[in-house]
mmCIF file of C-alpha atoms in Angstrom:
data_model
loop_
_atom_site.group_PDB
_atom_site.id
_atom_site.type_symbol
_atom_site.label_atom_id
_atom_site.label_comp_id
_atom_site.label_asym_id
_atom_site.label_seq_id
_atom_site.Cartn_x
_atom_site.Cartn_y
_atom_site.Cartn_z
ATOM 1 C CA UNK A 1 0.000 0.000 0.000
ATOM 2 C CA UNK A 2 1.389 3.298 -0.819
ATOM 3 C CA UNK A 3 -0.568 6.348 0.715
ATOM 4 C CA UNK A 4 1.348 9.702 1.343
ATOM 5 C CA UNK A 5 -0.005 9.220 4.804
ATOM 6 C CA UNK A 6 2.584 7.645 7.540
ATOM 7 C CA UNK A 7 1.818 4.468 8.860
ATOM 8 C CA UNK A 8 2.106 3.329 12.476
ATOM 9 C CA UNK A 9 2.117 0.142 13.877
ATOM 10 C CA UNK A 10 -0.234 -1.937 15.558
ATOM 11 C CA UNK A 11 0.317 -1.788 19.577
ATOM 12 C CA UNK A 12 -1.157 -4.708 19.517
ATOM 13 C CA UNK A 13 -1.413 -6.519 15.924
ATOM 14 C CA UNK A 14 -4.543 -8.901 15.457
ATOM 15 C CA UNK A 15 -5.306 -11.790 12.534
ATOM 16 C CA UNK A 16 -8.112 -11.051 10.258
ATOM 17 C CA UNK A 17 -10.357 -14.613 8.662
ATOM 18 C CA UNK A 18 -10.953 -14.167 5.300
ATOM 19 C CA UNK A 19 -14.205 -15.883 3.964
ATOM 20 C CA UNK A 20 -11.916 -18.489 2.435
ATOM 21 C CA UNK A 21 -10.291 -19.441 5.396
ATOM 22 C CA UNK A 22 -6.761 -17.757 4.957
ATOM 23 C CA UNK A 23 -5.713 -15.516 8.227
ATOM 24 C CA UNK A 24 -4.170 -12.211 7.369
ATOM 25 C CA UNK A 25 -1.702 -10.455 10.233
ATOM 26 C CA UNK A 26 -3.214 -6.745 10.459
ATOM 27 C CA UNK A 27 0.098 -4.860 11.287
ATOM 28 C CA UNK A 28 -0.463 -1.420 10.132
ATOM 29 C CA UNK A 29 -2.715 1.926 10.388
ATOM 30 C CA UNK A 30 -3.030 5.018 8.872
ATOM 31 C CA UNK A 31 -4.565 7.571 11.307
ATOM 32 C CA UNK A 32 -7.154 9.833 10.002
ATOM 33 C CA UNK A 33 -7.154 9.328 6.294
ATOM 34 C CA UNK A 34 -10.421 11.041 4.663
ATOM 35 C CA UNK A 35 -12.624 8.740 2.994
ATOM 36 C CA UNK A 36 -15.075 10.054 0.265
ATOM 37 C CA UNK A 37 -18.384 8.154 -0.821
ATOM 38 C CA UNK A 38 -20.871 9.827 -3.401
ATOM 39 C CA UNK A 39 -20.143 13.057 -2.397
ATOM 40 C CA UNK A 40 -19.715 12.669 1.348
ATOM 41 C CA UNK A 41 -16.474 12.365 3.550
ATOM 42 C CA UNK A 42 -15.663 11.674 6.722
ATOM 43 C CA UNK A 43 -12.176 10.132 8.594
ATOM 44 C CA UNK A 44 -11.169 6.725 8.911
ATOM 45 C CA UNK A 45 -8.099 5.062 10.380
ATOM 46 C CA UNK A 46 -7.413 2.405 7.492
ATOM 47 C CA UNK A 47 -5.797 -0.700 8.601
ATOM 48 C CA UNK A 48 -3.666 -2.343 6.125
ATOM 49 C CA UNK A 49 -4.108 -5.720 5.227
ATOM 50 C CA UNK A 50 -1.918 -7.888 2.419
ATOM 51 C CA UNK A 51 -4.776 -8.679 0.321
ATOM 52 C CA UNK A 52 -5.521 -8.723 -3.698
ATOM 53 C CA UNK A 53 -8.791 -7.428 -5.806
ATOM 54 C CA UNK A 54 -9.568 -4.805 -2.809
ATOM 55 C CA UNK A 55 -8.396 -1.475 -2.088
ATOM 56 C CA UNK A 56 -11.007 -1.006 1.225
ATOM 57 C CA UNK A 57 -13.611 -2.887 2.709
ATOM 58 C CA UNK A 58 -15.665 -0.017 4.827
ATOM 59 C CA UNK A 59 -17.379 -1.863 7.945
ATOM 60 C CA UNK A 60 -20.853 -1.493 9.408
ATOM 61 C CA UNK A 61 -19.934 0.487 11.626
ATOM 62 C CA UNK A 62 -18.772 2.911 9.565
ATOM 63 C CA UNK A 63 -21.408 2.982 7.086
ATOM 64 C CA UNK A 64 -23.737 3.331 9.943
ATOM 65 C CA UNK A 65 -21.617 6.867 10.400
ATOM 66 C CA UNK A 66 -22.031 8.304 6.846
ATOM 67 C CA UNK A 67 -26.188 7.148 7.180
ATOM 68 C CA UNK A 68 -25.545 4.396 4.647
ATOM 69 C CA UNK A 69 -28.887 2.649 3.564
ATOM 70 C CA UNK A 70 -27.388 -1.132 3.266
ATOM 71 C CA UNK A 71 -30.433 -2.811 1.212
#
């Protein structure tokens, strides 16, 4: 991942399941990187994870912040 945002590590890093059963070390954050959906914005700290045909997945709880409608 290349952002012109500095990274900082994990004080404590955690493994992440993906839905085909590999685990993925999540080492890495970026602190307060804005994140812009149709328009809207709002700040995210984006934890890097070594993975291939994604560049984010955005979580509920986050969606829930920007008043997402998940249908």
């Amino acid at each position: 991942m290349n952002f012109d945002v500095l990274h900082e590590k994990l004080l404590e890093p955690f493994s992440v399941s993906t839905p085909i059963g590999e685990s993925i070390l999540a080492e890495r954050v970026y602190r307060d990187c804005t994140i812009s959906v149709n328009h809207k914005s709002t700040m995210a700290d984006v934890i890097e994870l070594d993975m291939v045909n994604f560049d984010v997945i955005l979580g509920m709880d986050w969606l829930h912040s920007c008043y997402a409608l998940v249908d």
